[in-house]
Amino acid sequence: MTYLHRPSAAFDPVTPLGHHSQDVTHTSFGVVTVGVFTRSLRVEASSFNGAHPDEDRTNFDAVRLDSYATRVSWNPGAEWSAAAWFGHLAASGGAHVHDALDRFGASVVRTHGSWSTALVYGADLAAGAGHPLNTLLLETTFELNEVNAVYGRAEYVRRTAADLALIGSVGRELGIGAVSVGYERRVWRRAPVAAGLGARGTLNLVPEELRPFYGSRTPAGLVAYLQLRPNARM
């Protein structure tokens, strides 16, 4: 599932570094899905439009089913959920150009009471590339009570110089990591909305080649935010 829907990331307002590799695609004009399921196992297959939509979301882009994907999900118990997936995205032009690529990954999520943790692996293998660009994420959220919650995330991604718009400035591939911790406190609740005030700190880990761009191999950041969500138990 995407990070927005994982209980292990319920309070984190920041997109993971490996989001595009781990969470498959975004909005698509055209998708057909079939699946079979039992109480604990689900198998799905889809054919869809692999192109990102343009910036005008008030009309429909041309529908073409040029890409495909499959996913297997297994829930062996009330606290555990595991999944594995594979998809092929056709080359796309337009507002978001990308070459044809294969995308695959796996995840394990455990939720025990008010504590949820996820381990997610995702990778992209571009057409003609000799090896995939791997990403790995570990995240956790612990609800101290109905008012306070703490969360954390550790992640590592491989990215090309083209991904970072640094062609000619650095090597072809780079490894980037980050460690984040955050806290949120619910400050207001009235049906149907609850509001939380939070802060999130991140320590990034970048290779020596990126030091000139950041001034450090460990650039840090801090986010303070007010977040609105449906009124339910935190």
Short mmCIF file of C-alpha atoms in Angstrom, two decimals:
data_model
loop_
_atom_site.label_atom_id
_atom_site.label_comp_id
_atom_site.label_asym_id
_atom_site.label_seq_id
_atom_site.Cartn_x
_atom_site.Cartn_y
_atom_site.Cartn_z
CA MET A 1 0.00 0.00 0.00
CA THR A 2 1.15 3.59 -0.53
CA TYR A 3 2.76 5.41 2.39
CA LEU A 4 -0.34 7.61 2.82
CA HIS A 5 -2.37 4.51 3.72
CA ARG A 6 0.14 2.61 5.86
CA PRO A 7 -0.54 2.73 9.61
CA SER A 8 3.23 2.84 10.12
CA ALA A 9 3.25 6.27 8.38
CA ALA A 10 -0.08 7.58 9.64
CA PHE A 11 1.38 10.80 11.10
CA ASP A 12 4.40 11.42 8.86
CA PRO A 13 3.60 14.26 6.41
CA VAL A 14 6.74 13.80 4.27
CA THR A 15 6.97 11.58 1.18
CA PRO A 16 9.60 8.80 1.42
CA LEU A 17 12.71 9.16 -0.75
CA GLY A 18 11.86 5.87 -2.49
CA HIS A 19 8.20 6.70 -3.03
CA HIS A 20 8.27 6.33 -6.82
CA SER A 21 9.92 2.90 -6.63
CA GLN A 22 7.96 1.59 -3.64
CA ASP A 23 4.45 2.90 -4.29
CA VAL A 24 4.19 2.10 -8.03
CA THR A 25 2.39 4.80 -10.05
CA HIS A 26 0.25 7.86 -9.56
CA THR A 27 -3.03 8.87 -11.20
CA SER A 28 -3.67 7.00 -14.43
CA PHE A 29 -6.29 7.64 -17.10
CA GLY A 30 -7.27 4.05 -17.82
CA VAL A 31 -6.97 0.92 -15.69
CA VAL A 32 -8.56 -2.53 -15.70
CA THR A 33 -8.03 -4.85 -12.71
CA VAL A 34 -9.04 -8.42 -11.95
CA GLY A 35 -8.36 -10.40 -8.79
CA VAL A 36 -9.10 -13.45 -6.72
CA PHE A 37 -8.94 -13.66 -2.95
CA THR A 38 -9.46 -15.81 0.10
CA ARG A 39 -9.60 -14.83 3.76
CA SER A 40 -5.79 -14.45 3.91
CA LEU A 41 -4.52 -14.37 0.30
CA ARG A 42 -5.20 -11.99 -2.57
CA VAL A 43 -3.84 -12.01 -6.14
CA GLU A 44 -4.42 -9.04 -8.46
CA ALA A 45 -3.50 -8.22 -12.06
CA SER A 46 -3.96 -4.93 -13.89
CA SER A 47 -3.50 -3.37 -17.28
CA PHE A 48 -3.21 0.41 -17.23
CA ASN A 49 -2.00 3.62 -18.84
CA GLY A 50 1.66 3.99 -17.84
CA ALA A 51 1.82 7.70 -18.68
CA HIS A 52 1.52 10.35 -15.99
CA PRO A 53 -1.38 12.73 -16.59
CA ASP A 54 -0.61 16.26 -17.72
CA GLU A 55 -1.07 19.28 -15.46
CA ASP A 56 -4.63 19.93 -16.67
CA ARG A 57 -6.73 17.65 -14.46
CA THR A 58 -10.10 19.01 -15.63
CA ASN A 59 -10.19 16.80 -18.73
CA PHE A 60 -9.38 13.20 -19.61
CA ASP A 61 -6.10 12.27 -21.26
CA ALA A 62 -6.04 9.65 -24.00
CA VAL A 63 -6.71 6.20 -22.52
CA ARG A 64 -4.31 3.43 -23.52
CA LEU A 65 -3.66 0.16 -21.73
CA ASP A 66 0.05 -0.15 -22.49
CA SER A 67 1.40 -1.27 -19.09
CA TYR A 68 0.68 -4.10 -16.68
CA ALA A 69 1.24 -5.14 -13.08
CA THR A 70 0.51 -7.93 -10.63
CA ARG A 71 0.52 -8.12 -6.83
CA VAL A 72 0.21 -10.87 -4.25
CA SER A 73 -0.88 -9.98 -0.70
CA TRP A 74 -0.85 -12.34 2.27
CA ASN A 75 -2.32 -11.72 5.72
CA PRO A 76 -1.27 -14.68 7.88
CA GLY A 77 -2.79 -13.16 11.02
CA ALA A 78 -4.50 -10.12 12.44
CA GLU A 79 -1.20 -8.30 13.06
CA TRP A 80 0.76 -9.15 9.89
CA SER A 81 0.49 -8.26 6.21
CA ALA A 82 2.99 -9.08 3.46
CA ALA A 83 2.96 -8.23 -0.24
CA ALA A 84 5.09 -8.59 -3.36
CA TRP A 85 4.56 -6.94 -6.74
CA PHE A 86 5.87 -6.55 -10.27
CA GLY A 87 4.93 -4.06 -12.95
CA HIS A 88 6.03 -3.02 -16.41
CA LEU A 89 5.60 0.64 -17.39
CA ALA A 90 5.70 1.50 -21.07
CA ALA A 91 7.79 4.46 -22.22
CA SER A 92 5.98 7.77 -21.89
CA GLY A 93 6.35 11.26 -23.32
CA GLY A 94 4.39 14.39 -22.51
CA ALA A 95 4.69 16.28 -19.25
CA HIS A 96 6.54 13.48 -17.40
CA VAL A 97 8.93 11.69 -19.75
CA HIS A 98 10.26 8.26 -18.77
CA ASP A 99 11.73 5.28 -20.56
CA ALA A 100 10.20 1.83 -20.34
CA LEU A 101 11.00 0.17 -17.03
CA ASP A 102 10.19 -2.73 -14.77
CA ARG A 103 9.26 -2.00 -11.14
CA PHE A 104 9.16 -4.60 -8.40
CA GLY A 105 9.27 -4.86 -4.63
CA ALA A 106 7.99 -6.39 -1.43
CA SER A 107 6.77 -5.24 1.98
CA VAL A 108 5.97 -6.52 5.45
CA VAL A 109 3.77 -4.60 7.88
CA ARG A 110 3.09 -5.48 11.53
CA THR A 111 0.54 -3.62 13.63
CA HIS A 112 0.28 -4.53 17.29
CA GLY A 113 -2.20 -2.38 19.14
CA SER A 114 -1.01 1.22 18.87
CA TRP A 115 2.41 0.33 17.39
CA SER A 116 2.85 -0.24 13.65
CA THR A 117 6.08 -0.96 11.73
CA ALA A 118 6.77 -1.52 8.02
CA LEU A 119 9.76 -2.73 6.01
CA VAL A 120 9.50 -1.88 2.31
CA TYR A 121 11.79 -2.71 -0.62
CA GLY A 122 11.30 -1.31 -4.10
CA ALA A 123 13.38 -1.18 -7.27
CA ASP A 124 13.33 0.18 -10.80
CA LEU A 125 15.01 -1.59 -13.70
CA ALA A 126 15.11 0.67 -16.76
CA ALA A 127 15.16 -0.85 -20.23
CA GLY A 128 18.75 -1.62 -21.17
CA ALA A 129 20.10 -1.10 -17.64
CA GLY A 130 22.35 -3.81 -16.29
CA HIS A 131 21.03 -3.69 -12.74
CA PRO A 132 18.11 -2.20 -10.79
CA LEU A 133 18.10 0.95 -8.67
CA ASN A 134 17.25 -0.38 -5.20
CA THR A 135 15.47 1.37 -2.34
CA LEU A 136 14.82 0.28 1.23
CA LEU A 137 12.66 1.81 3.94
CA LEU A 138 11.99 1.02 7.61
CA GLU A 139 9.35 3.10 9.36
CA THR A 140 7.44 2.91 12.63
CA THR A 141 4.71 4.79 14.47
CA PHE A 142 3.77 4.50 18.14
CA GLU A 143 0.64 6.13 19.54
CA LEU A 144 1.42 6.95 23.16
CA ASN A 145 -2.26 7.65 23.87
CA GLU A 146 -5.23 9.27 22.12
CA VAL A 147 -3.41 12.63 22.03
CA ASN A 148 0.30 11.98 21.43
CA ALA A 149 2.17 9.97 18.79
CA VAL A 150 5.84 9.52 17.86
CA TYR A 151 7.21 8.12 14.61
CA GLY A 152 10.47 7.46 12.79
CA ARG A 153 11.84 6.47 9.41
CA ALA A 154 15.18 5.20 8.06
CA GLU A 155 15.66 4.91 4.31
CA TYR A 156 18.21 4.38 1.56
CA VAL A 157 17.85 4.89 -2.18
CA ARG A 158 19.99 4.59 -5.30
CA ARG A 159 19.45 7.38 -7.82
CA THR A 160 20.98 8.34 -11.16
CA ALA A 161 22.51 11.70 -11.91
CA ALA A 162 19.64 12.25 -14.37
CA ASP A 163 17.11 11.74 -11.54
CA LEU A 164 18.86 14.52 -9.60
CA ALA A 165 19.31 16.80 -12.66
CA LEU A 166 23.08 16.68 -12.12
CA ILE A 167 24.26 15.08 -15.37
CA GLY A 168 27.95 15.79 -15.92
CA SER A 169 28.43 17.05 -12.36
CA VAL A 170 28.56 13.73 -10.49
CA GLY A 171 28.87 9.98 -11.12
CA ARG A 172 26.13 8.08 -12.94
CA GLU A 173 24.64 6.60 -9.74
CA LEU A 174 24.49 7.84 -6.16
CA GLY A 175 23.40 6.35 -2.84
CA ILE A 176 21.41 8.62 -0.53
CA GLY A 177 20.14 7.89 2.98
CA ALA A 178 18.03 9.63 5.61
CA VAL A 179 16.98 9.11 9.22
CA SER A 180 13.92 10.97 10.55
CA VAL A 181 12.04 11.23 13.86
CA GLY A 182 8.83 13.09 14.56
CA TYR A 183 6.17 13.89 17.15
CA GLU A 184 2.55 14.94 16.77
CA ARG A 185 0.02 16.09 19.35
CA ARG A 186 -3.67 16.34 18.69
CA VAL A 187 -4.72 19.90 19.49
CA TRP A 188 -8.33 19.93 18.33
CA ARG A 189 -11.09 17.44 17.61
CA ARG A 190 -14.61 18.02 16.43
CA ALA A 191 -16.57 15.81 14.10
CA PRO A 192 -15.68 15.11 11.38
CA VAL A 193 -12.13 16.56 11.60
CA ALA A 194 -9.21 16.35 14.03
CA ALA A 195 -6.12 18.57 13.93
CA GLY A 196 -2.59 17.66 14.99
CA LEU A 197 0.42 19.92 15.56
CA GLY A 198 3.78 18.25 14.95
CA ALA A 199 7.47 18.53 14.22
CA ARG A 200 9.80 16.29 12.21
CA GLY A 201 13.59 16.32 12.05
CA THR A 202 15.71 14.63 9.38
CA LEU A 203 19.42 13.88 9.07
CA ASN A 204 20.32 13.19 5.45
CA LEU A 205 23.34 11.12 4.44
CA VAL A 206 24.77 12.05 1.02
CA PRO A 207 27.96 10.94 -0.78
CA GLU A 208 31.08 13.11 -1.01
CA GLU A 209 30.16 14.07 -4.59
CA LEU A 210 27.11 15.96 -3.30
CA ARG A 211 28.92 17.90 -0.56
CA PRO A 212 29.40 21.00 -2.81
CA PHE A 213 25.64 21.19 -3.38
CA TYR A 214 24.66 20.88 0.31
CA GLY A 215 27.73 22.17 2.11
CA SER A 216 27.89 18.97 4.14
CA ARG A 217 27.61 15.21 3.84
CA THR A 218 24.97 15.27 6.60
CA PRO A 219 22.55 18.11 5.79
CA ALA A 220 19.70 18.33 8.29
CA GLY A 221 16.16 19.62 8.07
CA LEU A 222 13.24 20.42 10.37
CA VAL A 223 9.55 20.55 9.50
CA ALA A 224 6.82 22.01 11.71
CA TYR A 225 3.28 21.38 10.57
CA LEU A 226 -0.43 21.46 11.29
CA GLN A 227 -2.18 18.38 9.93
CA LEU A 228 -5.91 17.77 9.47
CA ARG A 229 -7.37 14.26 9.32
CA PRO A 230 -10.70 12.47 9.76
CA ASN A 231 -11.83 12.52 13.37
CA ALA A 232 -10.93 9.08 14.73
CA ARG A 233 -8.67 7.55 17.32
CA MET A 234 -5.08 8.64 16.57
#
